[in-house]
PDB file of C-alpha atoms and ligand atoms in Angstrom:
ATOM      1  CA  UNK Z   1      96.677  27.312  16.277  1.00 36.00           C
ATOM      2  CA  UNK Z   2     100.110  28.926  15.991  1.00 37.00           C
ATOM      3  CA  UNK Z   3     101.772  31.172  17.976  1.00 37.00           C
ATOM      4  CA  UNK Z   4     102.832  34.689  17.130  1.00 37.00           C
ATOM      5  CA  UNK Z   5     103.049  38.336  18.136  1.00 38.00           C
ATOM      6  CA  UNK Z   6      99.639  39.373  16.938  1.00 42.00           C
ATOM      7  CA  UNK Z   7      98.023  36.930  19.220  1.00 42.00           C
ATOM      8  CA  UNK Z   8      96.297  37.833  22.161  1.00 45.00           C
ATOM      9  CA  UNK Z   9      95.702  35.993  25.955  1.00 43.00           C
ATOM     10  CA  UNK Z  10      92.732  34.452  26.983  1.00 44.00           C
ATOM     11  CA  UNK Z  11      92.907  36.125  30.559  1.00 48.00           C
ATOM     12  CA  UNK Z  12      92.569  39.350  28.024  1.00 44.00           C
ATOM     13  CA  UNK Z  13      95.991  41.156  28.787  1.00 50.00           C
ATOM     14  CA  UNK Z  14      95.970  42.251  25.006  1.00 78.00           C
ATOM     15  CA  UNK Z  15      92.648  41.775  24.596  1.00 93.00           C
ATOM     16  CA  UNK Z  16      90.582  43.980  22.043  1.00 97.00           C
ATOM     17  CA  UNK Z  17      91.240  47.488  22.901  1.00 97.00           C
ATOM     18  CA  UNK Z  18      87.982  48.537  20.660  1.00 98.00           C
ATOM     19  CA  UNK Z  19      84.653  46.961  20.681  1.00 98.00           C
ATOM     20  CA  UNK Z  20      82.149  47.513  18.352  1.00 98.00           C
ATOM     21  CA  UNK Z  21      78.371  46.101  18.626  1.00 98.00           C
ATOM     22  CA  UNK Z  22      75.580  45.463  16.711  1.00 98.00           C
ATOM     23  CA  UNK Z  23      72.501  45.615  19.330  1.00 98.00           C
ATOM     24  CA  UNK Z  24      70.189  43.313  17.785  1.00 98.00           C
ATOM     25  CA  UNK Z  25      67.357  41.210  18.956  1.00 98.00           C
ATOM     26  CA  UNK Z  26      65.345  44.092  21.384  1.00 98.00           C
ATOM     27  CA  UNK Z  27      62.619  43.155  19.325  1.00 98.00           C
ATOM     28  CA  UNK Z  28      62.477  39.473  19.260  1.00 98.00           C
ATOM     29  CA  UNK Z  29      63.063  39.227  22.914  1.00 98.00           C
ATOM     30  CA  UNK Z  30      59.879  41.679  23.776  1.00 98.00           C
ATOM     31  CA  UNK Z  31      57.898  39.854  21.629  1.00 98.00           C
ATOM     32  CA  UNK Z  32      58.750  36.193  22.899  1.00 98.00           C
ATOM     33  CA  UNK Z  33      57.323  37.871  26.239  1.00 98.00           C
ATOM     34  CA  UNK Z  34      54.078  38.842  24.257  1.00 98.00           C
ATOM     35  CA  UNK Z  35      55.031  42.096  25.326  1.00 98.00           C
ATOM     36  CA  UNK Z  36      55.451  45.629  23.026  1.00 98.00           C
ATOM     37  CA  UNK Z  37      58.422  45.886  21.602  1.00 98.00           C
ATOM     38  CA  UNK Z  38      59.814  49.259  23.032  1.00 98.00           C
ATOM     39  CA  UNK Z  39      59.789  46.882  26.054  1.00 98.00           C
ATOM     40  CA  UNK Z  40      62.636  44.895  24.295  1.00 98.00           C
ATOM     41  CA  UNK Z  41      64.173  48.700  23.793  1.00 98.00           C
ATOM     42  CA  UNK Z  42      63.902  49.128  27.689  1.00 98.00           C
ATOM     43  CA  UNK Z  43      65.393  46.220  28.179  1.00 98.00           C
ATOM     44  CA  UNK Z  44      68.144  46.716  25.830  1.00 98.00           C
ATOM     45  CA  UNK Z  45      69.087  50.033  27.741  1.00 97.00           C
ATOM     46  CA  UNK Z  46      69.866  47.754  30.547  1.00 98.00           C
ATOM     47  CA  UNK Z  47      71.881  45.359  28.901  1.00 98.00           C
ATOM     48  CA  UNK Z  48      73.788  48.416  27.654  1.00 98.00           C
ATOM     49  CA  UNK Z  49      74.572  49.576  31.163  1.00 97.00           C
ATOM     50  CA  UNK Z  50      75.793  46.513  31.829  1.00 98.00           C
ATOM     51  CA  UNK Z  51      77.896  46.125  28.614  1.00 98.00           C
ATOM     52  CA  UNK Z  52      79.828  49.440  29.688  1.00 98.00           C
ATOM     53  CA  UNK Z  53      80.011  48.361  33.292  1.00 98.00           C
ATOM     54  CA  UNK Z  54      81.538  45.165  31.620  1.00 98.00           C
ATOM     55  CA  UNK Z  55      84.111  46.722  29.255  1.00 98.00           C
ATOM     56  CA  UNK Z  56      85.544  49.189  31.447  1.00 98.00           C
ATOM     57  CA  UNK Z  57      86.770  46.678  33.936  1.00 97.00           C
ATOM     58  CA  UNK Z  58      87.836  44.470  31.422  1.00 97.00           C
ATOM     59  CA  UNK Z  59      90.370  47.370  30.570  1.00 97.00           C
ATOM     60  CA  UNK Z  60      88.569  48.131  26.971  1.00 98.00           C
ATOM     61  CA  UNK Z  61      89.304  51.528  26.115  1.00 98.00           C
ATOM     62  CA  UNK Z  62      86.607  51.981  22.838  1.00 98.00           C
ATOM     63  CA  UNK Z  63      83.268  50.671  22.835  1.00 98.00           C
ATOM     64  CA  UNK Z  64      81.125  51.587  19.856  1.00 98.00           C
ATOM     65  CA  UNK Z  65      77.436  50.727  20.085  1.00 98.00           C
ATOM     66  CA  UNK Z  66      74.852  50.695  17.151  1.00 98.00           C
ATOM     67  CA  UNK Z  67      71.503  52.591  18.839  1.00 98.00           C
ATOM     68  CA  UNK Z  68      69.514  53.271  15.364  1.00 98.00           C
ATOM     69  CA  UNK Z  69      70.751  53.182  12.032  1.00 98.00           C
ATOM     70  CA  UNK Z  70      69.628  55.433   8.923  1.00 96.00           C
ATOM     71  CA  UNK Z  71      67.192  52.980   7.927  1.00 97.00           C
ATOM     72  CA  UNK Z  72      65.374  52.406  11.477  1.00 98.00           C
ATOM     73  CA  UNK Z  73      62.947  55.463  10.274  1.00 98.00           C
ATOM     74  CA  UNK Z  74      61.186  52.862   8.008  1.00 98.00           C
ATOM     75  CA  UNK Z  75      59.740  51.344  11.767  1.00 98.00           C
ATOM     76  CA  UNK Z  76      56.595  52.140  12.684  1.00 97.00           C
ATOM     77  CA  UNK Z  77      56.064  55.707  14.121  1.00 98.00           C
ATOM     78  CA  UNK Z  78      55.116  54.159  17.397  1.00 97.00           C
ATOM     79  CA  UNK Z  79      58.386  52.568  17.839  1.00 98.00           C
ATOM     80  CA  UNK Z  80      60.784  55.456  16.283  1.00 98.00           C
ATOM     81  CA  UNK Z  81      59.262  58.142  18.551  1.00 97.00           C
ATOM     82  CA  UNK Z  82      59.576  55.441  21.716  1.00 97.00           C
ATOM     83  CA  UNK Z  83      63.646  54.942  20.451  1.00 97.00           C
ATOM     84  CA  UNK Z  84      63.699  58.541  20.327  1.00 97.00           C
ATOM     85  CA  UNK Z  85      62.219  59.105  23.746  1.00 96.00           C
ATOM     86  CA  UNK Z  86      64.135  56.220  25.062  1.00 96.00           C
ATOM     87  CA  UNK Z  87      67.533  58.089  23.906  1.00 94.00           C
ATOM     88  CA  UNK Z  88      66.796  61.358  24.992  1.00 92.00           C
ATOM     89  CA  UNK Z  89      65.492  59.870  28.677  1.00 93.00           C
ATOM     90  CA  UNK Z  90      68.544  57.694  28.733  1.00 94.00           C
ATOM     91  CA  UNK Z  91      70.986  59.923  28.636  1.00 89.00           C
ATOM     92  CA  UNK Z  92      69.603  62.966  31.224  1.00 87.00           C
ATOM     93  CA  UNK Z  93      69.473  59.339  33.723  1.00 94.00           C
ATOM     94  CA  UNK Z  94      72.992  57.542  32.819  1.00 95.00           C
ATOM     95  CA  UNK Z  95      75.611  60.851  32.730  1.00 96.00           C
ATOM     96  CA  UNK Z  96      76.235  60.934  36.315  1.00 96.00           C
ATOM     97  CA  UNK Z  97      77.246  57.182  36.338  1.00 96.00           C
ATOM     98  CA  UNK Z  98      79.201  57.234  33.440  1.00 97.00           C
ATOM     99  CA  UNK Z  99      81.040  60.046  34.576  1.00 97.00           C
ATOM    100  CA  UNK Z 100      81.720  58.004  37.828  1.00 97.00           C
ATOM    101  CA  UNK Z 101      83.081  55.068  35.601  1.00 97.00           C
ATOM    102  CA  UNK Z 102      85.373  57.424  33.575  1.00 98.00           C
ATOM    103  CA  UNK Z 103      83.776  56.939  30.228  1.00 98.00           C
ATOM    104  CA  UNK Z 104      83.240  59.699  27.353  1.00 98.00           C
ATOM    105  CA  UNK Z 105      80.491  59.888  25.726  1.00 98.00           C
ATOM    106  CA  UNK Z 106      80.290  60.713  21.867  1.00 98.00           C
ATOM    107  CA  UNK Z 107      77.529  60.415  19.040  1.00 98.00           C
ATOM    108  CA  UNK Z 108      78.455  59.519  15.536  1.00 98.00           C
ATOM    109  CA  UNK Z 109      75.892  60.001  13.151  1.00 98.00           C
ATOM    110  CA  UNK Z 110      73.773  62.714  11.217  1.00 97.00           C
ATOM    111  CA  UNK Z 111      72.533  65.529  13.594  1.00 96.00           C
ATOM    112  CA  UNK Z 112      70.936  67.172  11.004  1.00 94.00           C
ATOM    113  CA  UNK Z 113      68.099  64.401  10.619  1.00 90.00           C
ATOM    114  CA  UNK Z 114      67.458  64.878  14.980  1.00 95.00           C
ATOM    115  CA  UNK Z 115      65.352  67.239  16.440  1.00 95.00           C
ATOM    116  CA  UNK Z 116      66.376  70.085  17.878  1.00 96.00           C
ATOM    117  CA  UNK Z 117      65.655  68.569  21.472  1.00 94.00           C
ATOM    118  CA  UNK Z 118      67.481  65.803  20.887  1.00 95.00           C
ATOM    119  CA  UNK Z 119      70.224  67.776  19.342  1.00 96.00           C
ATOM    120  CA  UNK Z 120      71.038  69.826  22.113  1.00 95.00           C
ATOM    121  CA  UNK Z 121      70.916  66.744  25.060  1.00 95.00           C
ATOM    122  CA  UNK Z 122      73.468  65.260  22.619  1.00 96.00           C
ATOM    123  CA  UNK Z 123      75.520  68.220  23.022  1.00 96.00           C
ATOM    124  CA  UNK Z 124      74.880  68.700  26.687  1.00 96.00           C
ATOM    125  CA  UNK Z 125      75.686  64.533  27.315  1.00 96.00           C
ATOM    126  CA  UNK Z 126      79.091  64.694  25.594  1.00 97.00           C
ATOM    127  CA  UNK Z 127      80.306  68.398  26.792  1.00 97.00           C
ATOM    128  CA  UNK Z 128      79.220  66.854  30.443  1.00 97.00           C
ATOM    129  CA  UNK Z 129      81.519  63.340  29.845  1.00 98.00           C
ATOM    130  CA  UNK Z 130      84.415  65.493  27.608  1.00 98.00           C
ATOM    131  CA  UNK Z 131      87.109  64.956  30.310  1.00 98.00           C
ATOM    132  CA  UNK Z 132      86.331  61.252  31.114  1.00 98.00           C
ATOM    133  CA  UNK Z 133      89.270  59.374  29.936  1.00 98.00           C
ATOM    134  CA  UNK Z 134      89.173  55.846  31.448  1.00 98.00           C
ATOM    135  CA  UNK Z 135      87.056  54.607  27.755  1.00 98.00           C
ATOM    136  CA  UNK Z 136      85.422  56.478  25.065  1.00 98.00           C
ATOM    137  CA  UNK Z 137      81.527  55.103  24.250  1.00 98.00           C
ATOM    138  CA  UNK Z 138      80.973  56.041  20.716  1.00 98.00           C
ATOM    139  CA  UNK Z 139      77.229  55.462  20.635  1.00 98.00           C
ATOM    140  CA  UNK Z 140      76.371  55.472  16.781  1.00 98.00           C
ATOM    141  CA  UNK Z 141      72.373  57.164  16.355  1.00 97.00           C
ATOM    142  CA  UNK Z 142      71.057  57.910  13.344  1.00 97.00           C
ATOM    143  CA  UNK Z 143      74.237  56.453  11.676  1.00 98.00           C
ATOM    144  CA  UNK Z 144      74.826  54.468   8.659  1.00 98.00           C
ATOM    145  CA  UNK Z 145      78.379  52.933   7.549  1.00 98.00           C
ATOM    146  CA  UNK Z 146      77.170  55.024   3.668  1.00 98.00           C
ATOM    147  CA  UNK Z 147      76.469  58.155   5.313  1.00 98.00           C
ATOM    148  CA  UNK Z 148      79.747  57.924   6.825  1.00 98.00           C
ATOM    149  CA  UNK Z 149      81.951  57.680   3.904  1.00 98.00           C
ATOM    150  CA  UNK Z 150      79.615  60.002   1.668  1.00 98.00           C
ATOM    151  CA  UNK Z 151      79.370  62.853   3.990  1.00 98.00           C
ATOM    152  CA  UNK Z 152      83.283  62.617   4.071  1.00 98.00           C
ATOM    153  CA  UNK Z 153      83.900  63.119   0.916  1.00 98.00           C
ATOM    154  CA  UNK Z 154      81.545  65.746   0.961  1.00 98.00           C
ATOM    155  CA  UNK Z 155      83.457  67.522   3.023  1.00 98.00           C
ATOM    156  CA  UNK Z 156      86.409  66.946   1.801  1.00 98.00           C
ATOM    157  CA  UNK Z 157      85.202  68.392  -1.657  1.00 98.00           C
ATOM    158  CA  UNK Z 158      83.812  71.068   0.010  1.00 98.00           C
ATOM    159  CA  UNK Z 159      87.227  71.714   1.202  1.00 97.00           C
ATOM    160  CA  UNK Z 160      88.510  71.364  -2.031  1.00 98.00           C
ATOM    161  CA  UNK Z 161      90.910  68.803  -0.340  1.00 97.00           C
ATOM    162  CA  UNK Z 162      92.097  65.553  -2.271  1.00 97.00           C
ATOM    163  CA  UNK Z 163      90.479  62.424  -1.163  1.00 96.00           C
ATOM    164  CA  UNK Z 164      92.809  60.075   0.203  1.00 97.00           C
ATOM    165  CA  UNK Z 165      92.427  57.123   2.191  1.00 97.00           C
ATOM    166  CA  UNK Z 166      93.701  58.764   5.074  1.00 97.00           C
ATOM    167  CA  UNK Z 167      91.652  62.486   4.617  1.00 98.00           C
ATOM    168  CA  UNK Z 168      88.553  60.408   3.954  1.00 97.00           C
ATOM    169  CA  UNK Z 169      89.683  58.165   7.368  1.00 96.00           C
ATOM    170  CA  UNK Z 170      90.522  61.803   9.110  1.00 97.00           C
ATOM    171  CA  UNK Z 171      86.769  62.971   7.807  1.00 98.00           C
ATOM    172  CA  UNK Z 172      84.585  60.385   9.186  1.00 98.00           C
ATOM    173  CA  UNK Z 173      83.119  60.236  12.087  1.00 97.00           C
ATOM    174  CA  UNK Z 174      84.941  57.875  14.065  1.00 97.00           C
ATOM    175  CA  UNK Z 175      88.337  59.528  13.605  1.00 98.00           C
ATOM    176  CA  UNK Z 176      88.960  60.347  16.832  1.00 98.00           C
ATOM    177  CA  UNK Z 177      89.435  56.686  17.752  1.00 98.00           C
ATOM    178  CA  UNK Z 178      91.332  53.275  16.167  1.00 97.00           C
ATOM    179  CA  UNK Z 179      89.404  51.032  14.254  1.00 97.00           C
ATOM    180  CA  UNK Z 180      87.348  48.351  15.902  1.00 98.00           C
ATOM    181  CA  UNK Z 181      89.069  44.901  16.675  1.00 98.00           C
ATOM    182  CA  UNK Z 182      85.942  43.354  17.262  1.00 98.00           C
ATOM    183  CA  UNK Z 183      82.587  43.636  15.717  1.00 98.00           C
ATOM    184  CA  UNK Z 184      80.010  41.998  17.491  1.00 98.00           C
ATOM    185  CA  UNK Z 185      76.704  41.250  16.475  1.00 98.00           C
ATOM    186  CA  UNK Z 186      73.898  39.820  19.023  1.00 98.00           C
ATOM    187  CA  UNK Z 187      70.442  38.571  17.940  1.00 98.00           C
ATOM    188  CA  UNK Z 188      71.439  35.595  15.153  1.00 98.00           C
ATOM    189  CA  UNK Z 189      72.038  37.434  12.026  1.00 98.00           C
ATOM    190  CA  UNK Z 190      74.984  37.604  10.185  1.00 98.00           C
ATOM    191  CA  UNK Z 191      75.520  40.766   8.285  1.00 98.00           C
ATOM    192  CA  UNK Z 192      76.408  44.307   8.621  1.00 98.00           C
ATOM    193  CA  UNK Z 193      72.872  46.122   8.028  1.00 98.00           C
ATOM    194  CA  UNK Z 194      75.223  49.328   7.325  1.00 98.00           C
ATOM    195  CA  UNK Z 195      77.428  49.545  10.770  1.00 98.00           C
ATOM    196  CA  UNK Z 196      80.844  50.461  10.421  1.00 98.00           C
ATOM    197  CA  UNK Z 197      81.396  49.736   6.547  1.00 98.00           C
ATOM    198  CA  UNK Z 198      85.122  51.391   6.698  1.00 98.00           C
ATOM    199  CA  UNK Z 199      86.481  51.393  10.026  1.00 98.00           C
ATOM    200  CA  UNK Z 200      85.697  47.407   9.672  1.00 98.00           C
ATOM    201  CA  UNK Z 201      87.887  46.572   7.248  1.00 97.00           C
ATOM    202  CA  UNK Z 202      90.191  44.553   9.521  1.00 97.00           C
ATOM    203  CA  UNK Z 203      87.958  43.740  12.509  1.00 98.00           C
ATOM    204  CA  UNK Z 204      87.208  40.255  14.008  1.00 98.00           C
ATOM    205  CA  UNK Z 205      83.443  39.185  13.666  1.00 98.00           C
ATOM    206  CA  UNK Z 206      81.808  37.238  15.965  1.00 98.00           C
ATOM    207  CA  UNK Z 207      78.670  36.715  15.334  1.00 98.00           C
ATOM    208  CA  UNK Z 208      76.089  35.552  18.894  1.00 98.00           C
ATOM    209  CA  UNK Z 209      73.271  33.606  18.800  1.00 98.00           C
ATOM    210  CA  UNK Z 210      71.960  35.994  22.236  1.00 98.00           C
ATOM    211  CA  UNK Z 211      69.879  38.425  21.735  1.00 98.00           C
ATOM    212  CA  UNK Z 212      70.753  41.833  23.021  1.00 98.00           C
ATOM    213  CA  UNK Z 213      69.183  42.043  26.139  1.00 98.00           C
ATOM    214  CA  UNK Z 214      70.422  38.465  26.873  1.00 98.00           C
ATOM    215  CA  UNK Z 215      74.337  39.591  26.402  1.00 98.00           C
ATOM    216  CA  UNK Z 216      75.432  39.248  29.726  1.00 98.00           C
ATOM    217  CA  UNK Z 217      79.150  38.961  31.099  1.00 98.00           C
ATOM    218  CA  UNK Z 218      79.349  35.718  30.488  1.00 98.00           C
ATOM    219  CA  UNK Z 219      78.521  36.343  26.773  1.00 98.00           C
ATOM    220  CA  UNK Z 220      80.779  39.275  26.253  1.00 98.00           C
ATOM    221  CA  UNK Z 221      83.965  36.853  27.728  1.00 98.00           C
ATOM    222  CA  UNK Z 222      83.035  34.288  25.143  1.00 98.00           C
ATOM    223  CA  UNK Z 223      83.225  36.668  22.395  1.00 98.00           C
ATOM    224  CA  UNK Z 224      86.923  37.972  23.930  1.00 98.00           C
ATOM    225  CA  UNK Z 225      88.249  34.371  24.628  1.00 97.00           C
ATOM    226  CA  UNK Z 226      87.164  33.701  21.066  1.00 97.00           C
ATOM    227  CA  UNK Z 227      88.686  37.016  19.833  1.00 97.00           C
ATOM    228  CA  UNK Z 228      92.011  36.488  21.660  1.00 96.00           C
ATOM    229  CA  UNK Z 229      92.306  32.690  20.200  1.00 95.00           C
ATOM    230  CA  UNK Z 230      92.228  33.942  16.625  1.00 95.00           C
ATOM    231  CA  UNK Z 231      95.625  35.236  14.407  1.00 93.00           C
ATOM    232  CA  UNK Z 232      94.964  38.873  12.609  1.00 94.00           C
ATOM    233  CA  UNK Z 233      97.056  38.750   9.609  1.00 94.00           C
ATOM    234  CA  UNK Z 234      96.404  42.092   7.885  1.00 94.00           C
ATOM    235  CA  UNK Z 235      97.273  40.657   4.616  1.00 94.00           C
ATOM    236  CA  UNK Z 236     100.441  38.867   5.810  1.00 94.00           C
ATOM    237  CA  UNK Z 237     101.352  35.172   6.162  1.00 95.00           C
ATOM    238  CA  UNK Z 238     101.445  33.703   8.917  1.00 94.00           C
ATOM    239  CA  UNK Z 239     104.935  33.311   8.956  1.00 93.00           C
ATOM    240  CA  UNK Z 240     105.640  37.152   8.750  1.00 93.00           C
ATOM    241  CA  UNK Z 241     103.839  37.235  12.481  1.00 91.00           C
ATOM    242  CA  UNK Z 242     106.147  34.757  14.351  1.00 80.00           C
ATOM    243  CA  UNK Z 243     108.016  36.880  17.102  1.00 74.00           C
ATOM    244  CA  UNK Z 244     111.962  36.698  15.512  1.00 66.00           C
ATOM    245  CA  UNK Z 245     113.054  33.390  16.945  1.00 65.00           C
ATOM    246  CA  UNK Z 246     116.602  32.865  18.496  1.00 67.00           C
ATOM    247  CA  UNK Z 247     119.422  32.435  16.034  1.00 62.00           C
ATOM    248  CA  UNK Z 248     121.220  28.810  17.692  1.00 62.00           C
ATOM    249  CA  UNK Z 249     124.233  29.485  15.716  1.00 65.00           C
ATOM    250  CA  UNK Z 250     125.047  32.578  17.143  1.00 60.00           C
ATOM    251  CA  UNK Z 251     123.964  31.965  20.829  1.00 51.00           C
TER     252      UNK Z 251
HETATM  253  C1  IPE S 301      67.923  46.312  17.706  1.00 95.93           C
HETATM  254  O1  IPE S 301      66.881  45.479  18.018  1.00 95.93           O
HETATM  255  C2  IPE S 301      67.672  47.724  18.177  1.00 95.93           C
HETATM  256  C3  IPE S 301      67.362  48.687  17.101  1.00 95.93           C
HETATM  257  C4  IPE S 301      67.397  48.445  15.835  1.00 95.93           C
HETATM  258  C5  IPE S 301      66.977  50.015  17.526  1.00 95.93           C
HETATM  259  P1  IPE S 301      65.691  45.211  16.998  1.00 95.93           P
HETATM  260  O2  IPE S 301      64.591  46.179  17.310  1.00 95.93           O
HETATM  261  O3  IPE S 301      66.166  45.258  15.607  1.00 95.93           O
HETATM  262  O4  IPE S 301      65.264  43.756  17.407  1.00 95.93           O
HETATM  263  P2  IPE S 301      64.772  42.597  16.430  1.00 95.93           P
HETATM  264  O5  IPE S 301      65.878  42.376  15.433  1.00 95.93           O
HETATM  265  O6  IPE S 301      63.510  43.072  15.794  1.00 95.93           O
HETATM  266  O7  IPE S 301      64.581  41.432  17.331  1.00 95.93           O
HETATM  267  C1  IPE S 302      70.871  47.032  13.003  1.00 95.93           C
HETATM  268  O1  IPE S 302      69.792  46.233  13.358  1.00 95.93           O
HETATM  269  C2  IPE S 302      70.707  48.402  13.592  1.00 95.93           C
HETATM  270  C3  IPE S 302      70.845  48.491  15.054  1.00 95.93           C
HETATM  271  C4  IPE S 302      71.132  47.515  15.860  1.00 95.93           C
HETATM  272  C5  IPE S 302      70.652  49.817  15.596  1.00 95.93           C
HETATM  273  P1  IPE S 302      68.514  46.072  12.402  1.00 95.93           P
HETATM  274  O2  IPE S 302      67.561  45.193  13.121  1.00 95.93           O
HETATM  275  O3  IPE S 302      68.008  47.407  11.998  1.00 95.93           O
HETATM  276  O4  IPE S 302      69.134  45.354  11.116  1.00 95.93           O
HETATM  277  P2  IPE S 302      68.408  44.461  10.008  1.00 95.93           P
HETATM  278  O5  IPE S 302      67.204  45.227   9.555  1.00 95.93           O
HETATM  279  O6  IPE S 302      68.036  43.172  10.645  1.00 95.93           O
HETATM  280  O7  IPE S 302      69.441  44.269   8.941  1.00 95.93           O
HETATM  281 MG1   MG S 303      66.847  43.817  14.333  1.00 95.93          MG
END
């Protein structure tokens, strides 16, 4: 392991300042209990809590969570109307603590597919949080990484504006944060299922065995330790990172 400026401590003084999360594994851990799933759902709420609870002391200043993706409609009815309910119940229950932690709540993904309900408590649950500023909790619902880039463009050619890296960037919905340093995904599997297709481009993956209602504190330090021991190169060598060392000759 070699030493340069892009590397970050293990006691997490420039640890990741944006999280991302792939909350997998609600499902599997419900059913190793013989119980329903939407118990694994409950149960991932929690973990959630905890998560945020977590991150915000550890100085994070972005989390970004993955709650249901475009393609979680396929589920059973049972289980999307229970998500839905879940979400909507959530959030009425979890503003007033959130607001005491400091963290802003916003929704990336496509309204238009929500109910009007469900709409409108999405509304209400980020104009509540707006002036929070201690971290922003991009919760991602009803979002896939496709969507994203597509309805960009979209707009941008509604616009009749050129599409650039940077209008399409300025277009998506996560422009009003960096892009993620680490991408975590809980629950075993080791892909993407759609999450955060552009903004991920650079991001650290770590990939955990837990699944999501099992990601404890404990878990989450692993995945920074293991973050903060790696070298981000961007496309450089490793060379290019070392911090410019002392000249002898002319000290
Ligand atoms: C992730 O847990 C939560 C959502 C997709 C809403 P899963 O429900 O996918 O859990 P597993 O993968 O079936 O265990
Ligand atoms: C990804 O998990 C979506 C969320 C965590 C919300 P999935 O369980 O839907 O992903 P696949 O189907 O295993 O790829
Ligand atoms: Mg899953």
């Amino acid at each position: 392991m070699t030493h340069n400026a892009q590397r970050t401590t293990p006691d997490g003084s420039h640890g990741p300042q944006h999280i991302a999360i792939v909350m997998d594994g609600n499902g599997r851990w419900a059913t190793k209990r013989f119980l329903p799933r939407l118990a694994g759902h409950r149960q991932g709420v929690e973990s959630l809590r905890r998560c945020v609870r977590a991150c915000v002391a550890r100085g994070v200043r972005v989390l970004t969570v993955f709650a249901f993706s475009s393609e979680n409609w396929n589920r059973p009815p049972d289980e999307v109307s229970g998500l839905m309910e879940l979400m909507g119940k959530a959030l009425v229950r979890e503003v007033p603590q959130l607001t005491k932690d400091g963290v802003r709540l916003r929704f990336v993904g496509e309204r238009a597919g929500l109910s009007a309900g469900m709409r409108a408590a999405l509304e209400q649950a980020e104009a509540a949080t707006a002036a929070n500023v201690r971290m922003t909790l991009n919760v991602c619902f009803n979002y896939g990484g496709r969507w994203d880039i597509a309805q960009a463009a979209a707009t941008l050619a509604a616009r009749g504006e050129p599409i650039t890296e940077a209008s399409l960037h300025g277009a998506m919905g996560m422009s009003h944060v960096p892009d993620p340093d680490l991408l975590i995904r809980t629950g075993g599997e080791k892909r993407i299922s759609n999450f955060l297709l552009w903004q991920a481009a650079y991001s650290e993956l770590y990939f955990s065995d837990r699944l999501w209602p099992d990601f404890d504190e404990a878990a989450l330090d692993a995945a920074i330790a293991d973050y903060a021991a790696r070298e981000r190169r961007f496309g450089l060598t490793s060379e290019q990172l070392q911090p410019a060392q002392p000249d002898p000759l002319r000290a």
